[in-house]
Amino acid sequence: MSALRQAFALTLVFLGVLLATGLLADVSIRANLNQTIDNELLDKFDQIKTDLSRGATYQSIAGSYQSESEHFSVDEFISFKSDTGKIYGYPIPDLYGETGFINLAPYYFHEDEEDEESGEHVESETSWRAYVGRVPGGTLVVGASLRTRNQLLNTLPYAFLFSGGVMMLITLGGGLWFGWRAQRRLSKITHALDQIAAGDLTTRIAPQDCKDDLDILSVKLDDTTQRLATTLQQVRDLSVNIAHDLKTPLTRLRAQLEQTQEQNLKGISDAEGVAAALRKTDELLEVFDALLRISRIQSGERKKQFQQLQLDTLANEVAEIYQAVIEETGRSFSLEINEATTINADRVLLIQALANLIENALRHTPQDAQVTLFVSGNTLGLRDNGPGIPVEFYPRVLEPMFRMEKSRSTPGAGLGLALVKAIADLHQAELILSAPASGSGLSIEFVFAKEQTGAN
């Protein structure tokens, strides 16, 4: 259902609710008015009964409500018939034998009212409400005109129709305007999604200011499109890098195999050539194996092997394994631990990640460099004082197969830090690259989320 049809349907629902509310209000107002009139009649009856018990005469009480004339000109009356048969006030023969509340038709009285058009006095069609009851010495009838009540009740439908009509027009107009506005924005989103589906990932639909849910949805769609574009670009870059990294060793392998074949044709055994070919084959297999490891880690299967792990214990274990290896290269090694926490993690993968970082440090730092493994709260990391990495390359070096050295002549396939990034994502840890406080070198930190940590 379009937004316009929804707005129209909601307007019809509002109209139905308004009509139902009007009917309920009419019933409630009628009941309240009738109850108010009955209460006033009862109060008047009790007041007159009290006055009579205090010595007031029927003549004085009746005279205060109406004149001796034949026609009524007031909105209330009383009538009293004594036990001896004498009547005071306006005579109503049919009522003296009744008890309780009674509705009286207009013909009970000769009441005059002024015609609004001609100005002449005409006989009124106003009905009355009366209460009949016993008082000392006779029967008392107290009555009240229903003119004001009837006028109010006759006005109510018109008031409801007018106010309801105005509200309906305002609601319909507002609903259609909002519906048209929402439909236009939804159409824009739909068109953008069609463009994205057609391959145009540069399409953006979010406004500058977020004001409602549709704006938030637009922002989310733009974020998703941006991430999709980034992912596709990474896939393209990965494909190009894989092609470059595989083409060179495959070309060398082919050349080595051709040389070995020529030697064999000459009857010369080339064991060294075969060994070189095997080494190149192993290098290719290592690349594919690293890619498969990254893929398996990104699938999340290793989360089943998570267990409680103390960061200081992990750091000590890695230091015990790699300190000697680092120092044998002439570099210095130190371990810093400050208020370590416990995390829910895969021990083997974290050791693998730290091993990759140490290998990178050994590969890219001078022999007199300082390598430091550190733990601080929920942070685990490695830093060195080597040449470091330019800040603009921080995001790129975490991508698979990315290498800053464009000639790609040095050992390695650019998968070490990509594997570290995959392990960090698996643990919902933020991987932060920065320069140490000394200003040179590189610091790589795992910052584990709170839900992954616990007090130690």
Short mmCIF file of C-alpha atoms in Angstrom, two decimals:
data_model
loop_
_atom_site.label_atom_id
_atom_site.label_comp_id
_atom_site.label_asym_id
_atom_site.label_seq_id
_atom_site.Cartn_x
_atom_site.Cartn_y
_atom_site.Cartn_z
CA MET A 1 0.00 0.00 0.00
CA SER A 2 1.43 3.40 -1.00
CA ALA A 3 1.88 6.19 1.51
CA LEU A 4 -0.97 8.17 -0.11
CA ARG A 5 -3.40 5.28 0.20
CA GLN A 6 -2.29 4.76 3.78
CA ALA A 7 -2.93 8.42 4.55
CA PHE A 8 -6.41 8.24 2.98
CA ALA A 9 -7.23 5.03 4.85
CA LEU A 10 -6.07 6.55 8.14
CA THR A 11 -8.26 9.59 7.45
CA LEU A 12 -11.30 7.34 6.96
CA VAL A 13 -10.44 5.53 10.20
CA PHE A 14 -10.19 8.88 11.96
CA LEU A 15 -13.58 9.89 10.55
CA GLY A 16 -15.14 6.67 11.83
CA VAL A 17 -13.61 7.20 15.26
CA LEU A 18 -14.86 10.81 15.24
CA LEU A 19 -18.42 9.73 14.41
CA ALA A 20 -18.39 7.04 17.08
CA THR A 21 -17.04 9.55 19.60
CA GLY A 22 -19.75 12.03 18.63
CA LEU A 23 -22.49 9.45 19.17
CA LEU A 24 -21.05 8.43 22.53
CA ALA A 25 -20.73 12.09 23.52
CA ASP A 26 -24.35 12.75 22.54
CA VAL A 27 -25.57 9.82 24.62
CA SER A 28 -23.41 10.87 27.57
CA ILE A 29 -24.48 14.54 27.43
CA ARG A 30 -28.17 13.58 27.23
CA ALA A 31 -27.80 11.30 30.23
CA ASN A 32 -25.92 13.96 32.23
CA LEU A 33 -28.44 16.68 31.41
CA ASN A 34 -31.37 14.46 32.37
CA GLN A 35 -29.64 13.49 35.61
CA THR A 36 -28.93 17.15 36.41
CA ILE A 37 -32.58 18.11 35.86
CA ASP A 38 -33.76 15.22 38.02
CA ASN A 39 -31.36 16.19 40.80
CA GLU A 40 -32.57 19.80 40.69
CA LEU A 41 -36.20 18.67 40.88
CA LEU A 42 -35.42 16.46 43.87
CA ASP A 43 -33.59 19.32 45.59
CA LYS A 44 -36.52 21.67 44.95
CA PHE A 45 -39.01 19.08 46.20
CA ASP A 46 -37.01 18.54 49.40
CA GLN A 47 -36.64 22.32 49.92
CA ILE A 48 -40.39 22.92 49.61
CA LYS A 49 -41.12 19.97 51.85
CA THR A 50 -38.76 21.44 54.45
CA ASP A 51 -40.33 24.90 54.12
CA LEU A 52 -43.80 23.42 54.61
CA SER A 53 -42.66 21.60 57.73
CA ARG A 54 -41.38 24.92 59.08
CA GLY A 55 -44.79 26.62 58.71
CA ALA A 56 -44.74 28.05 55.19
CA THR A 57 -48.13 28.16 53.44
CA TYR A 58 -48.94 26.53 50.13
CA GLN A 59 -50.26 29.81 48.76
CA SER A 60 -47.00 31.70 49.35
CA ILE A 61 -44.85 28.94 47.90
CA ALA A 62 -47.02 28.48 44.82
CA GLY A 63 -47.23 32.23 44.21
CA SER A 64 -43.47 32.58 44.08
CA TYR A 65 -43.30 30.31 41.01
CA GLN A 66 -46.15 31.51 38.83
CA SER A 67 -48.86 34.10 38.51
CA GLU A 68 -52.60 33.64 38.66
CA SER A 69 -52.78 33.98 34.86
CA GLU A 70 -53.84 31.17 32.58
CA HIS A 71 -50.53 31.03 30.69
CA PHE A 72 -47.11 29.96 31.93
CA SER A 73 -44.19 32.35 31.53
CA VAL A 74 -41.55 30.65 33.71
CA ASP A 75 -39.28 27.60 33.35
CA GLU A 76 -40.46 25.82 36.49
CA PHE A 77 -43.69 25.26 38.40
CA ILE A 78 -45.19 23.64 41.45
CA SER A 79 -48.64 22.30 42.09
CA PHE A 80 -50.11 21.07 45.40
CA LYS A 81 -53.29 19.16 46.05
CA SER A 82 -54.30 18.87 49.68
CA ASP A 83 -55.90 15.82 51.16
CA THR A 84 -59.15 17.84 51.27
CA GLY A 85 -59.03 18.25 47.48
CA LYS A 86 -57.97 21.91 47.28
CA ILE A 87 -55.39 22.74 44.59
CA TYR A 88 -52.70 25.40 44.90
CA GLY A 89 -50.66 26.49 41.90
CA TYR A 90 -51.34 25.32 38.36
CA PRO A 91 -53.85 22.44 38.37
CA ILE A 92 -52.62 19.17 36.84
CA PRO A 93 -55.39 16.64 37.58
CA ASP A 94 -53.70 13.67 35.91
CA LEU A 95 -50.54 13.82 38.05
CA TYR A 96 -51.76 13.85 41.65
CA GLY A 97 -52.21 10.11 41.69
CA GLU A 98 -48.69 9.43 40.32
CA THR A 99 -45.38 9.03 42.14
CA GLY A 100 -41.80 9.72 40.95
CA PHE A 101 -40.47 11.31 37.75
CA ILE A 102 -42.82 11.95 34.83
CA ASN A 103 -42.33 13.48 31.38
CA LEU A 104 -45.04 15.96 30.40
CA ALA A 105 -46.03 16.74 26.85
CA PRO A 106 -46.40 20.40 25.76
CA TYR A 107 -50.22 20.19 25.74
CA TYR A 108 -50.29 20.00 29.53
CA PHE A 109 -49.72 23.76 29.67
CA HIS A 110 -50.72 26.81 27.69
CA GLU A 111 -47.24 28.27 27.52
CA ASP A 112 -46.47 31.20 25.23
CA GLU A 113 -43.19 31.99 23.48
CA GLU A 114 -42.22 34.64 20.95
CA ASP A 115 -41.82 33.59 17.31
CA GLU A 116 -38.35 34.55 16.07
CA GLU A 117 -39.57 35.63 12.61
CA SER A 118 -42.92 37.30 13.23
CA GLY A 119 -42.40 38.40 16.85
CA GLU A 120 -45.88 37.17 17.77
CA HIS A 121 -46.68 35.06 20.79
CA VAL A 122 -47.45 31.45 19.82
CA GLU A 123 -48.15 28.36 21.86
CA SER A 124 -44.94 26.63 22.90
CA GLU A 125 -44.08 23.05 22.08
CA THR A 126 -41.73 22.73 25.04
CA SER A 127 -41.93 19.51 27.02
CA TRP A 128 -41.57 19.30 30.81
CA ARG A 129 -40.13 17.07 33.45
CA ALA A 130 -41.93 16.69 36.78
CA TYR A 131 -41.52 14.94 40.11
CA VAL A 132 -44.56 13.86 42.13
CA GLY A 133 -44.42 12.90 45.80
CA ARG A 134 -46.25 13.04 49.12
CA VAL A 135 -45.74 15.89 51.57
CA PRO A 136 -47.52 16.57 54.86
CA GLY A 137 -51.14 17.27 54.07
CA GLY A 138 -51.20 16.32 50.39
CA THR A 139 -49.38 15.68 47.10
CA LEU A 140 -46.72 17.99 45.67
CA VAL A 141 -45.74 18.25 41.98
CA VAL A 142 -42.48 20.01 41.08
CA GLY A 143 -41.75 20.59 37.40
CA ALA A 144 -39.10 22.15 35.12
CA SER A 145 -39.10 23.14 31.49
CA LEU A 146 -36.89 21.15 29.11
CA ARG A 147 -36.57 24.11 26.73
CA THR A 148 -32.89 24.85 27.45
CA ARG A 149 -32.04 21.16 27.45
CA ASN A 150 -33.75 20.58 24.12
CA GLN A 151 -32.12 23.64 22.55
CA LEU A 152 -28.70 22.40 23.63
CA LEU A 153 -29.37 18.88 22.37
CA ASN A 154 -30.65 20.22 19.06
CA THR A 155 -27.47 22.28 18.68
CA LEU A 156 -25.09 19.44 19.48
CA PRO A 157 -25.38 17.54 16.14
CA TYR A 158 -24.61 20.72 14.19
CA ALA A 159 -21.68 21.51 16.44
CA PHE A 160 -20.32 17.98 16.02
CA LEU A 161 -20.84 18.09 12.27
CA PHE A 162 -19.11 21.45 11.94
CA SER A 163 -16.16 20.66 14.20
CA GLY A 164 -15.90 17.13 12.83
CA GLY A 165 -16.00 18.42 9.26
CA VAL A 166 -13.27 20.95 9.93
CA MET A 167 -11.13 18.35 11.69
CA MET A 168 -11.73 15.86 8.91
CA LEU A 169 -10.65 18.37 6.25
CA ILE A 170 -7.57 19.30 8.25
CA THR A 171 -6.75 15.64 8.87
CA LEU A 172 -7.37 14.66 5.27
CA GLY A 173 -5.30 17.56 3.95
CA GLY A 174 -2.49 16.94 6.44
CA GLY A 175 -2.58 13.19 5.88
CA LEU A 176 -2.46 13.56 2.10
CA TRP A 177 0.38 16.08 2.36
CA PHE A 178 2.44 13.90 4.67
CA GLY A 179 1.55 10.84 2.59
CA TRP A 180 2.62 12.58 -0.61
CA ARG A 181 5.84 13.73 1.04
CA ALA A 182 6.58 10.24 2.39
CA GLN A 183 5.70 8.66 -0.97
CA ARG A 184 8.06 11.02 -2.77
CA ARG A 185 10.89 10.13 -0.38
CA LEU A 186 10.12 6.41 -0.68
CA SER A 187 10.14 6.72 -4.45
CA LYS A 188 13.56 8.38 -4.19
CA ILE A 189 14.81 5.51 -2.04
CA THR A 190 13.34 2.94 -4.46
CA HIS A 191 14.97 4.67 -7.43
CA ALA A 192 18.29 4.75 -5.59
CA LEU A 193 18.03 1.04 -4.79
CA ASP A 194 17.34 0.33 -8.47
CA GLN A 195 20.49 2.26 -9.40
CA ILE A 196 22.50 0.37 -6.78
CA ALA A 197 21.12 -2.93 -8.07
CA ALA A 198 22.24 -1.84 -11.56
CA GLY A 199 25.79 -1.41 -10.24
CA ASP A 200 25.96 2.31 -9.50
CA LEU A 201 27.42 2.30 -5.98
CA THR A 202 28.02 6.05 -5.99
CA THR A 203 24.30 6.75 -5.44
CA ARG A 204 23.51 8.50 -2.15
CA ILE A 205 20.07 9.41 -0.80
CA ALA A 206 20.53 10.64 2.78
CA PRO A 207 19.67 14.30 3.54
CA GLN A 208 22.10 16.56 5.37
CA ASP A 209 19.96 16.57 8.53
CA CYS A 210 18.22 13.50 9.97
CA LYS A 211 14.70 14.39 11.11
CA ASP A 212 12.73 11.14 11.13
CA ASP A 213 12.87 7.38 10.57
CA LEU A 214 13.03 7.68 6.78
CA ASP A 215 16.08 9.91 7.07
CA ILE A 216 17.71 7.40 9.41
CA LEU A 217 16.85 4.62 6.93
CA SER A 218 18.44 6.66 4.15
CA VAL A 219 21.61 7.09 6.21
CA LYS A 220 21.73 3.34 6.90
CA LEU A 221 21.28 2.58 3.19
CA ASP A 222 24.07 5.00 2.31
CA ASP A 223 26.35 3.41 4.91
CA THR A 224 25.53 -0.05 3.56
CA THR A 225 26.19 1.10 -0.01
CA GLN A 226 29.49 2.65 1.02
CA ARG A 227 30.58 -0.53 2.79
CA LEU A 228 29.51 -2.56 -0.23
CA ALA A 229 31.50 -0.29 -2.54
CA THR A 230 34.52 -0.56 -0.24
CA THR A 231 34.21 -4.34 -0.13
CA LEU A 232 33.94 -4.63 -3.90
CA GLN A 233 36.94 -2.37 -4.31
CA GLN A 234 38.87 -4.54 -1.88
CA VAL A 235 37.85 -7.60 -3.87
CA ARG A 236 39.08 -5.96 -7.07
CA ASP A 237 42.35 -4.96 -5.42
CA LEU A 238 42.70 -8.43 -3.96
CA SER A 239 42.15 -10.00 -7.36
CA VAL A 240 44.79 -7.74 -8.91
CA ASN A 241 47.24 -8.40 -6.08
CA ILE A 242 46.67 -12.14 -6.22
CA ALA A 243 47.26 -12.06 -9.97
CA HIS A 244 50.52 -10.14 -9.48
CA ASP A 245 51.70 -12.31 -6.58
CA LEU A 246 50.94 -15.55 -8.36
CA LYS A 247 52.12 -14.56 -11.79
CA THR A 248 55.71 -13.87 -10.70
CA PRO A 249 56.34 -17.16 -8.83
CA LEU A 250 54.46 -19.12 -11.49
CA THR A 251 56.62 -17.53 -14.20
CA ARG A 252 59.74 -18.40 -12.21
CA LEU A 253 58.46 -21.90 -11.59
CA ARG A 254 57.81 -22.39 -15.29
CA ALA A 255 61.28 -21.16 -16.15
CA GLN A 256 62.79 -23.47 -13.55
CA LEU A 257 60.82 -26.44 -14.88
CA GLU A 258 61.86 -25.64 -18.47
CA GLN A 259 65.51 -25.53 -17.39
CA THR A 260 65.13 -28.81 -15.54
CA GLN A 261 63.47 -30.34 -18.60
CA GLU A 262 66.34 -29.23 -20.82
CA GLN A 263 68.84 -30.76 -18.41
CA ASN A 264 66.90 -34.01 -18.38
CA LEU A 265 66.82 -34.06 -22.20
CA LYS A 266 70.60 -33.78 -22.10
CA GLY A 267 70.75 -36.65 -19.68
CA ILE A 268 71.88 -34.42 -16.84
CA SER A 269 70.20 -34.81 -13.48
CA ASP A 270 69.16 -31.42 -12.04
CA ALA A 271 68.29 -32.15 -8.39
CA GLU A 272 68.88 -28.53 -7.42
CA GLY A 273 66.40 -27.34 -10.07
CA VAL A 274 63.76 -29.77 -8.82
CA ALA A 275 64.31 -28.58 -5.25
CA ALA A 276 63.95 -24.95 -6.37
CA ALA A 277 60.72 -25.79 -8.18
CA LEU A 278 59.39 -27.46 -5.05
CA ARG A 279 60.28 -24.41 -2.96
CA LYS A 280 58.39 -22.16 -5.34
CA THR A 281 55.45 -24.53 -5.24
CA ASP A 282 55.50 -24.43 -1.44
CA GLU A 283 55.47 -20.62 -1.55
CA LEU A 284 52.34 -20.69 -3.70
CA LEU A 285 50.70 -23.20 -1.38
CA GLU A 286 51.51 -20.97 1.59
CA VAL A 287 49.71 -18.07 -0.08
CA PHE A 288 46.61 -20.16 -0.70
CA ASP A 289 46.79 -21.61 2.79
CA ALA A 290 46.92 -18.10 4.29
CA LEU A 291 43.92 -17.02 2.22
CA LEU A 292 41.99 -20.09 3.39
CA ARG A 293 42.88 -19.37 7.03
CA ILE A 294 41.60 -15.81 6.70
CA SER A 295 38.41 -17.08 5.10
CA ARG A 296 37.82 -19.65 7.87
CA ILE A 297 38.43 -17.04 10.57
CA GLN A 298 36.03 -14.60 8.92
CA SER A 299 33.33 -17.29 8.82
CA GLY A 300 33.19 -17.23 12.63
CA GLU A 301 33.56 -20.98 13.10
CA ARG A 302 36.41 -20.53 15.58
CA LYS A 303 34.11 -18.78 18.06
CA LYS A 304 33.13 -22.23 19.28
CA GLN A 305 36.64 -22.57 20.70
CA PHE A 306 36.51 -19.35 22.74
CA GLN A 307 37.40 -19.66 26.42
CA GLN A 308 38.29 -17.42 29.35
CA LEU A 309 41.84 -16.18 28.90
CA GLN A 310 43.95 -13.81 31.01
CA LEU A 311 45.81 -11.29 28.89
CA ASP A 312 48.85 -11.20 31.17
CA THR A 313 49.15 -15.00 31.02
CA LEU A 314 48.94 -14.88 27.22
CA ALA A 315 51.54 -12.12 27.01
CA ASN A 316 53.95 -14.02 29.27
CA GLU A 317 53.53 -17.15 27.15
CA VAL A 318 54.28 -15.27 23.91
CA ALA A 319 57.26 -13.53 25.52
CA GLU A 320 58.66 -16.86 26.65
CA ILE A 321 58.40 -18.23 23.11
CA TYR A 322 59.70 -15.25 21.11
CA GLN A 323 62.03 -13.28 23.41
CA ALA A 324 65.04 -15.40 22.55
CA VAL A 325 64.22 -15.33 18.84
CA ILE A 326 64.01 -11.53 18.86
CA GLU A 327 67.16 -11.01 20.87
CA GLU A 328 69.13 -13.40 18.63
CA THR A 329 68.61 -10.92 15.80
CA GLY A 330 70.26 -8.17 17.82
CA ARG A 331 67.04 -6.43 18.73
CA SER A 332 65.89 -5.68 22.29
CA PHE A 333 62.69 -7.08 23.74
CA SER A 334 60.61 -5.96 26.72
CA LEU A 335 57.27 -6.94 28.27
CA GLU A 336 54.95 -4.38 29.92
CA ILE A 337 51.86 -5.49 31.88
CA ASN A 338 49.49 -3.10 33.62
CA GLU A 339 46.14 -4.20 35.15
CA ALA A 340 45.39 -7.02 32.73
CA THR A 341 41.82 -8.24 32.29
CA THR A 342 40.28 -11.57 31.38
CA ILE A 343 38.77 -11.99 27.90
CA ASN A 344 36.73 -14.58 26.08
CA ALA A 345 38.99 -15.56 23.19
CA ASP A 346 40.73 -18.18 21.07
CA ARG A 347 44.20 -18.61 22.57
CA VAL A 348 45.78 -20.18 19.47
CA LEU A 349 44.57 -17.42 17.15
CA LEU A 350 45.78 -14.62 19.42
CA ILE A 351 49.21 -16.24 19.64
CA GLN A 352 49.17 -16.51 15.83
CA ALA A 353 48.28 -12.81 15.55
CA LEU A 354 51.10 -11.76 17.89
CA ALA A 355 53.51 -14.03 16.02
CA ASN A 356 52.59 -12.27 12.77
CA LEU A 357 53.19 -8.87 14.37
CA ILE A 358 56.56 -9.97 15.71
CA GLU A 359 57.53 -11.37 12.30
CA ASN A 360 56.61 -8.04 10.67
CA ALA A 361 58.68 -6.18 13.27
CA LEU A 362 61.69 -8.37 12.62
CA ARG A 363 61.30 -7.92 8.88
CA HIS A 364 60.89 -4.13 8.81
CA THR A 365 62.99 -2.81 11.72
CA PRO A 366 66.79 -2.38 11.99
CA GLN A 367 68.80 -4.83 14.09
CA ASP A 368 69.18 -2.43 17.01
CA ALA A 369 65.42 -1.79 17.27
CA GLN A 370 63.36 -2.12 20.44
CA VAL A 371 60.32 -4.45 20.33
CA THR A 372 57.81 -4.21 23.19
CA LEU A 373 54.86 -6.51 23.93
CA PHE A 374 52.41 -4.76 26.24
CA VAL A 375 49.12 -5.32 28.08
CA SER A 376 47.07 -2.53 29.64
CA GLY A 377 43.55 -3.28 30.87
CA ASN A 378 41.64 -4.63 27.89
CA THR A 379 44.39 -3.71 25.41
CA LEU A 380 46.99 -6.10 23.99
CA GLY A 381 49.60 -4.89 21.53
CA LEU A 382 53.11 -4.74 20.08
CA ARG A 383 55.19 -1.66 19.30
CA ASP A 384 58.62 -0.99 17.86
CA ASN A 385 60.81 2.02 17.15
CA GLY A 386 61.51 1.16 13.54
CA PRO A 387 60.74 3.27 10.45
CA GLY A 388 56.98 2.77 10.88
CA ILE A 389 54.25 3.19 8.26
CA PRO A 390 52.90 6.45 6.79
CA VAL A 391 49.56 7.28 8.40
CA GLU A 392 47.73 7.32 5.07
CA PHE A 393 48.60 3.64 4.59
CA TYR A 394 47.23 2.46 7.97
CA PRO A 395 43.88 1.23 6.56
CA ARG A 396 45.43 -0.24 3.41
CA VAL A 397 48.06 -2.43 5.08
CA LEU A 398 45.25 -4.41 6.75
CA GLU A 399 43.81 -5.41 3.38
CA PRO A 400 44.71 -8.86 2.00
CA MET A 401 47.61 -8.95 -0.50
CA PHE A 402 48.40 -5.24 -0.07
CA ARG A 403 52.10 -4.41 -0.10
CA MET A 404 53.65 -0.96 0.10
CA GLU A 405 56.53 -2.17 -2.06
CA LYS A 406 55.06 -1.93 -5.57
CA SER A 407 57.77 -4.05 -7.21
CA ARG A 408 56.67 -6.98 -5.00
CA SER A 409 60.20 -8.37 -5.18
CA THR A 410 60.67 -8.91 -1.43
CA PRO A 411 59.48 -12.06 0.34
CA GLY A 412 55.91 -12.20 1.60
CA ALA A 413 52.42 -11.96 0.14
CA GLY A 414 50.93 -9.14 2.21
CA LEU A 415 48.69 -11.45 4.21
CA GLY A 416 50.22 -11.17 7.69
CA LEU A 417 48.36 -8.05 8.86
CA ALA A 418 45.22 -9.12 7.00
CA LEU A 419 45.22 -12.28 9.12
CA VAL A 420 45.70 -10.14 12.26
CA LYS A 421 42.73 -7.97 11.21
CA ALA A 422 40.54 -11.06 10.68
CA ILE A 423 41.47 -12.36 14.15
CA ALA A 424 40.67 -8.95 15.69
CA ASP A 425 37.25 -8.88 13.95
CA LEU A 426 36.49 -12.40 15.17
CA HIS A 427 37.08 -11.22 18.76
CA GLN A 428 35.08 -8.00 18.19
CA ALA A 429 38.26 -6.11 19.01
CA GLU A 430 39.25 -2.78 17.53
CA LEU A 431 42.63 -2.97 15.79
CA ILE A 432 44.43 0.37 16.18
CA LEU A 433 47.58 1.36 14.29
CA SER A 434 49.48 4.37 15.60
CA ALA A 435 52.93 5.83 16.09
CA PRO A 436 54.45 5.35 19.58
CA ALA A 437 54.83 8.30 21.92
CA SER A 438 58.48 8.54 20.90
CA GLY A 439 57.33 9.62 17.45
CA SER A 440 58.89 6.83 15.37
CA GLY A 441 57.97 3.21 14.78
CA LEU A 442 54.61 1.48 14.83
CA SER A 443 52.19 0.40 17.55
CA ILE A 444 49.43 -2.14 16.79
CA GLU A 445 46.86 -2.71 19.52
CA PHE A 446 43.93 -5.05 20.10
CA VAL A 447 41.29 -3.18 22.11
CA PHE A 448 38.72 -5.75 23.24
CA ALA A 449 35.07 -4.76 23.64
CA LYS A 450 33.57 -4.70 27.14
CA GLU A 451 31.30 -7.65 26.42
CA GLN A 452 34.43 -9.69 25.62
CA THR A 453 36.17 -8.83 28.91
CA GLY A 454 35.70 -9.55 32.58
CA ALA A 455 37.32 -8.45 35.78
CA ASN A 456 40.55 -10.17 36.63
#
